[in-house]
Amino acid sequence: MTTSVLSVVYVNDAPAAARFYGDLLGLSPSFETPGYVTFALGPGADLAVWSGQFEGLSPDVPRTGEVCLAVHGGGPDQIGAIFEQWRSKGVTILREPHDAGFGLTFLAADPDGNRIRVAPRG
């Protein structure tokens, strides 16, 4: 059986979210519809943003998911450089770089409030 991992991030506006993630990741979508957009992250890993059809779901509903972008060779200098780049783009930072036991990490949010963690890949 061939397996892959697809992480889905629920958003209010899939095209806007796709522009946000595409800019952060330096990627173009691999699949795109008006309400669902995916990015190929590498062999067996994809990220999707989906506005879905959730009747009665208010855009004000807080998001509780977290996407972790695990950086290959993510030493403190590399994590710090990504943090500075994102901050210069105006990305909402929820927690500045700190040691979390597995290495230096920081936490950001997308425009819908979904959490995005950047951490070293173990």
PDB file of C-alpha atoms in Angstrom:
ATOM      1  CA  MET A   1       0.000   0.000   0.000  1.00  0.00           C
ATOM      2  CA  THR A   2       1.275   3.453  -0.908  1.00  0.00           C
ATOM      3  CA  THR A   3       0.650   6.044   1.753  1.00  0.00           C
ATOM      4  CA  SER A   4       1.072   9.754   2.006  1.00  0.00           C
ATOM      5  CA  VAL A   5       0.168  12.364   4.549  1.00  0.00           C
ATOM      6  CA  LEU A   6      -2.185  15.197   3.662  1.00  0.00           C
ATOM      7  CA  SER A   7      -2.619  17.894   6.281  1.00  0.00           C
ATOM      8  CA  VAL A   8      -5.807  19.914   5.844  1.00  0.00           C
ATOM      9  CA  VAL A   9      -6.100  23.454   7.179  1.00  0.00           C
ATOM     10  CA  TYR A  10      -9.658  24.797   7.371  1.00  0.00           C
ATOM     11  CA  VAL A  11      -9.902  28.385   6.160  1.00  0.00           C
ATOM     12  CA  ASN A  12     -12.584  30.923   5.273  1.00  0.00           C
ATOM     13  CA  ASP A  13     -11.158  31.855   1.848  1.00  0.00           C
ATOM     14  CA  ALA A  14      -9.121  29.112   0.150  1.00  0.00           C
ATOM     15  CA  PRO A  15      -7.609  31.290  -2.625  1.00  0.00           C
ATOM     16  CA  ALA A  16      -6.482  33.935  -0.093  1.00  0.00           C
ATOM     17  CA  ALA A  17      -5.073  31.250   2.211  1.00  0.00           C
ATOM     18  CA  ALA A  18      -3.299  29.641  -0.751  1.00  0.00           C
ATOM     19  CA  ARG A  19      -1.617  32.948  -1.582  1.00  0.00           C
ATOM     20  CA  PHE A  20      -0.519  33.267   2.074  1.00  0.00           C
ATOM     21  CA  TYR A  21       0.903  29.728   2.297  1.00  0.00           C
ATOM     22  CA  GLY A  22       2.376  29.863  -1.204  1.00  0.00           C
ATOM     23  CA  ASP A  23       4.279  33.017  -0.279  1.00  0.00           C
ATOM     24  CA  LEU A  24       5.517  31.567   3.027  1.00  0.00           C
ATOM     25  CA  LEU A  25       6.571  28.249   1.521  1.00  0.00           C
ATOM     26  CA  GLY A  26       7.817  29.565  -1.813  1.00  0.00           C
ATOM     27  CA  LEU A  27       5.546  27.075  -3.593  1.00  0.00           C
ATOM     28  CA  SER A  28       2.834  27.110  -6.221  1.00  0.00           C
ATOM     29  CA  PRO A  29      -0.307  25.016  -5.752  1.00  0.00           C
ATOM     30  CA  SER A  30      -0.220  21.478  -7.120  1.00  0.00           C
ATOM     31  CA  PHE A  31      -4.035  21.295  -7.316  1.00  0.00           C
ATOM     32  CA  GLU A  32      -6.521  24.147  -7.222  1.00  0.00           C
ATOM     33  CA  THR A  33     -10.289  24.615  -7.091  1.00  0.00           C
ATOM     34  CA  PRO A  34     -12.197  27.649  -5.748  1.00  0.00           C
ATOM     35  CA  GLY A  35     -12.564  26.060  -2.287  1.00  0.00           C
ATOM     36  CA  TYR A  36      -9.669  23.581  -2.063  1.00  0.00           C
ATOM     37  CA  VAL A  37      -5.978  24.066  -2.847  1.00  0.00           C
ATOM     38  CA  THR A  38      -3.058  21.695  -2.246  1.00  0.00           C
ATOM     39  CA  PHE A  39       0.702  22.099  -2.146  1.00  0.00           C
ATOM     40  CA  ALA A  40       3.102  19.206  -2.735  1.00  0.00           C
ATOM     41  CA  LEU A  41       5.643  19.448   0.074  1.00  0.00           C
ATOM     42  CA  GLY A  42       7.777  16.490  -0.937  1.00  0.00           C
ATOM     43  CA  PRO A  43       7.481  12.741  -1.401  1.00  0.00           C
ATOM     44  CA  GLY A  44       4.382  11.590   0.459  1.00  0.00           C
ATOM     45  CA  ALA A  45       3.508  14.941   2.054  1.00  0.00           C
ATOM     46  CA  ASP A  46       0.952  17.539   0.984  1.00  0.00           C
ATOM     47  CA  LEU A  47      -0.686  20.556   2.585  1.00  0.00           C
ATOM     48  CA  ALA A  48      -4.256  21.538   1.683  1.00  0.00           C
ATOM     49  CA  VAL A  49      -6.304  24.612   2.499  1.00  0.00           C
ATOM     50  CA  TRP A  50     -10.041  24.011   2.358  1.00  0.00           C
ATOM     51  CA  SER A  51     -12.896  26.418   2.825  1.00  0.00           C
ATOM     52  CA  GLY A  52     -15.370  23.517   2.792  1.00  0.00           C
ATOM     53  CA  GLN A  53     -19.118  23.797   3.029  1.00  0.00           C
ATOM     54  CA  PHE A  54     -19.788  24.200   6.727  1.00  0.00           C
ATOM     55  CA  GLU A  55     -23.315  25.495   7.206  1.00  0.00           C
ATOM     56  CA  GLY A  56     -23.632  27.764  10.189  1.00  0.00           C
ATOM     57  CA  LEU A  57     -19.875  27.980  10.822  1.00  0.00           C
ATOM     58  CA  SER A  58     -19.002  31.563  11.586  1.00  0.00           C
ATOM     59  CA  PRO A  59     -15.716  33.024  10.305  1.00  0.00           C
ATOM     60  CA  ASP A  60     -15.200  34.118  13.931  1.00  0.00           C
ATOM     61  CA  VAL A  61     -14.841  30.512  15.159  1.00  0.00           C
ATOM     62  CA  PRO A  62     -11.331  30.207  16.632  1.00  0.00           C
ATOM     63  CA  ARG A  63      -9.057  27.672  14.967  1.00  0.00           C
ATOM     64  CA  THR A  64      -7.372  25.035  17.084  1.00  0.00           C
ATOM     65  CA  GLY A  65      -5.227  23.067  14.639  1.00  0.00           C
ATOM     66  CA  GLU A  66      -1.496  23.397  14.210  1.00  0.00           C
ATOM     67  CA  VAL A  67       0.644  22.713  11.170  1.00  0.00           C
ATOM     68  CA  CYS A  68       4.296  22.066  11.957  1.00  0.00           C
ATOM     69  CA  LEU A  69       6.806  22.899   9.263  1.00  0.00           C
ATOM     70  CA  ALA A  70       9.772  20.715  10.164  1.00  0.00           C
ATOM     71  CA  VAL A  71      12.944  22.234   8.728  1.00  0.00           C
ATOM     72  CA  HIS A  72      15.656  19.833   7.525  1.00  0.00           C
ATOM     73  CA  GLY A  73      18.921  20.773   9.220  1.00  0.00           C
ATOM     74  CA  GLY A  74      16.914  23.312  11.209  1.00  0.00           C
ATOM     75  CA  GLY A  75      19.578  24.668  13.487  1.00  0.00           C
ATOM     76  CA  PRO A  76      18.982  27.799  15.549  1.00  0.00           C
ATOM     77  CA  ASP A  77      20.387  30.099  12.838  1.00  0.00           C
ATOM     78  CA  GLN A  78      18.065  28.663  10.175  1.00  0.00           C
ATOM     79  CA  ILE A  79      14.985  28.797  12.448  1.00  0.00           C
ATOM     80  CA  GLY A  80      15.910  32.369  13.417  1.00  0.00           C
ATOM     81  CA  ALA A  81      16.286  33.388   9.762  1.00  0.00           C
ATOM     82  CA  ILE A  82      12.833  31.990   8.899  1.00  0.00           C
ATOM     83  CA  PHE A  83      11.373  33.826  11.897  1.00  0.00           C
ATOM     84  CA  GLU A  84      12.887  37.138  10.768  1.00  0.00           C
ATOM     85  CA  GLN A  85      11.692  36.587   7.188  1.00  0.00           C
ATOM     86  CA  TRP A  86       8.137  35.844   8.305  1.00  0.00           C
ATOM     87  CA  ARG A  87       8.086  38.760  10.731  1.00  0.00           C
ATOM     88  CA  SER A  88       9.245  41.106   7.940  1.00  0.00           C
ATOM     89  CA  LYS A  89       6.290  39.854   5.833  1.00  0.00           C
ATOM     90  CA  GLY A  90       3.897  40.864   8.615  1.00  0.00           C
ATOM     91  CA  VAL A  91       2.967  37.311   9.618  1.00  0.00           C
ATOM     92  CA  THR A  92       1.224  37.200  13.003  1.00  0.00           C
ATOM     93  CA  ILE A  93       3.676  35.805  15.545  1.00  0.00           C
ATOM     94  CA  LEU A  94       2.072  34.044  18.503  1.00  0.00           C
ATOM     95  CA  ARG A  95       5.307  33.074  20.251  1.00  0.00           C
ATOM     96  CA  GLU A  96       8.816  34.196  19.400  1.00  0.00           C
ATOM     97  CA  PRO A  97      11.681  31.697  19.033  1.00  0.00           C
ATOM     98  CA  HIS A  98      12.232  29.648  22.178  1.00  0.00           C
ATOM     99  CA  ASP A  99      13.663  26.293  23.183  1.00  0.00           C
ATOM    100  CA  ALA A 100      10.982  23.632  23.479  1.00  0.00           C
ATOM    101  CA  GLY A 101      13.159  20.646  24.361  1.00  0.00           C
ATOM    102  CA  PHE A 102      13.373  19.457  20.741  1.00  0.00           C
ATOM    103  CA  GLY A 103      15.161  22.611  19.632  1.00  0.00           C
ATOM    104  CA  LEU A 104      14.455  26.204  18.752  1.00  0.00           C
ATOM    105  CA  THR A 105      10.891  26.784  17.559  1.00  0.00           C
ATOM    106  CA  PHE A 106       8.404  29.582  17.030  1.00  0.00           C
ATOM    107  CA  LEU A 107       4.669  29.796  16.552  1.00  0.00           C
ATOM    108  CA  ALA A 108       2.810  31.928  14.011  1.00  0.00           C
ATOM    109  CA  ALA A 109      -0.781  32.174  12.777  1.00  0.00           C
ATOM    110  CA  ASP A 110      -2.317  32.329   9.337  1.00  0.00           C
ATOM    111  CA  PRO A 111      -5.015  34.929   8.568  1.00  0.00           C
ATOM    112  CA  ASP A 112      -7.706  32.498   9.814  1.00  0.00           C
ATOM    113  CA  GLY A 113      -5.958  31.977  13.165  1.00  0.00           C
ATOM    114  CA  ASN A 114      -4.599  28.487  12.407  1.00  0.00           C
ATOM    115  CA  ARG A 115      -1.303  27.880  14.159  1.00  0.00           C
ATOM    116  CA  ILE A 116       1.883  27.332  12.199  1.00  0.00           C
ATOM    117  CA  ARG A 117       4.908  26.029  14.104  1.00  0.00           C
ATOM    118  CA  VAL A 118       8.396  26.105  12.632  1.00  0.00           C
ATOM    119  CA  ALA A 119      10.728  23.600  14.264  1.00  0.00           C
ATOM    120  CA  PRO A 120      13.802  21.521  13.450  1.00  0.00           C
ATOM    121  CA  ARG A 121      13.215  18.136  11.918  1.00  0.00           C
ATOM    122  CA  GLY A 122      14.470  15.580  14.407  1.00  0.00           C
TER     123      GLY A 122
END
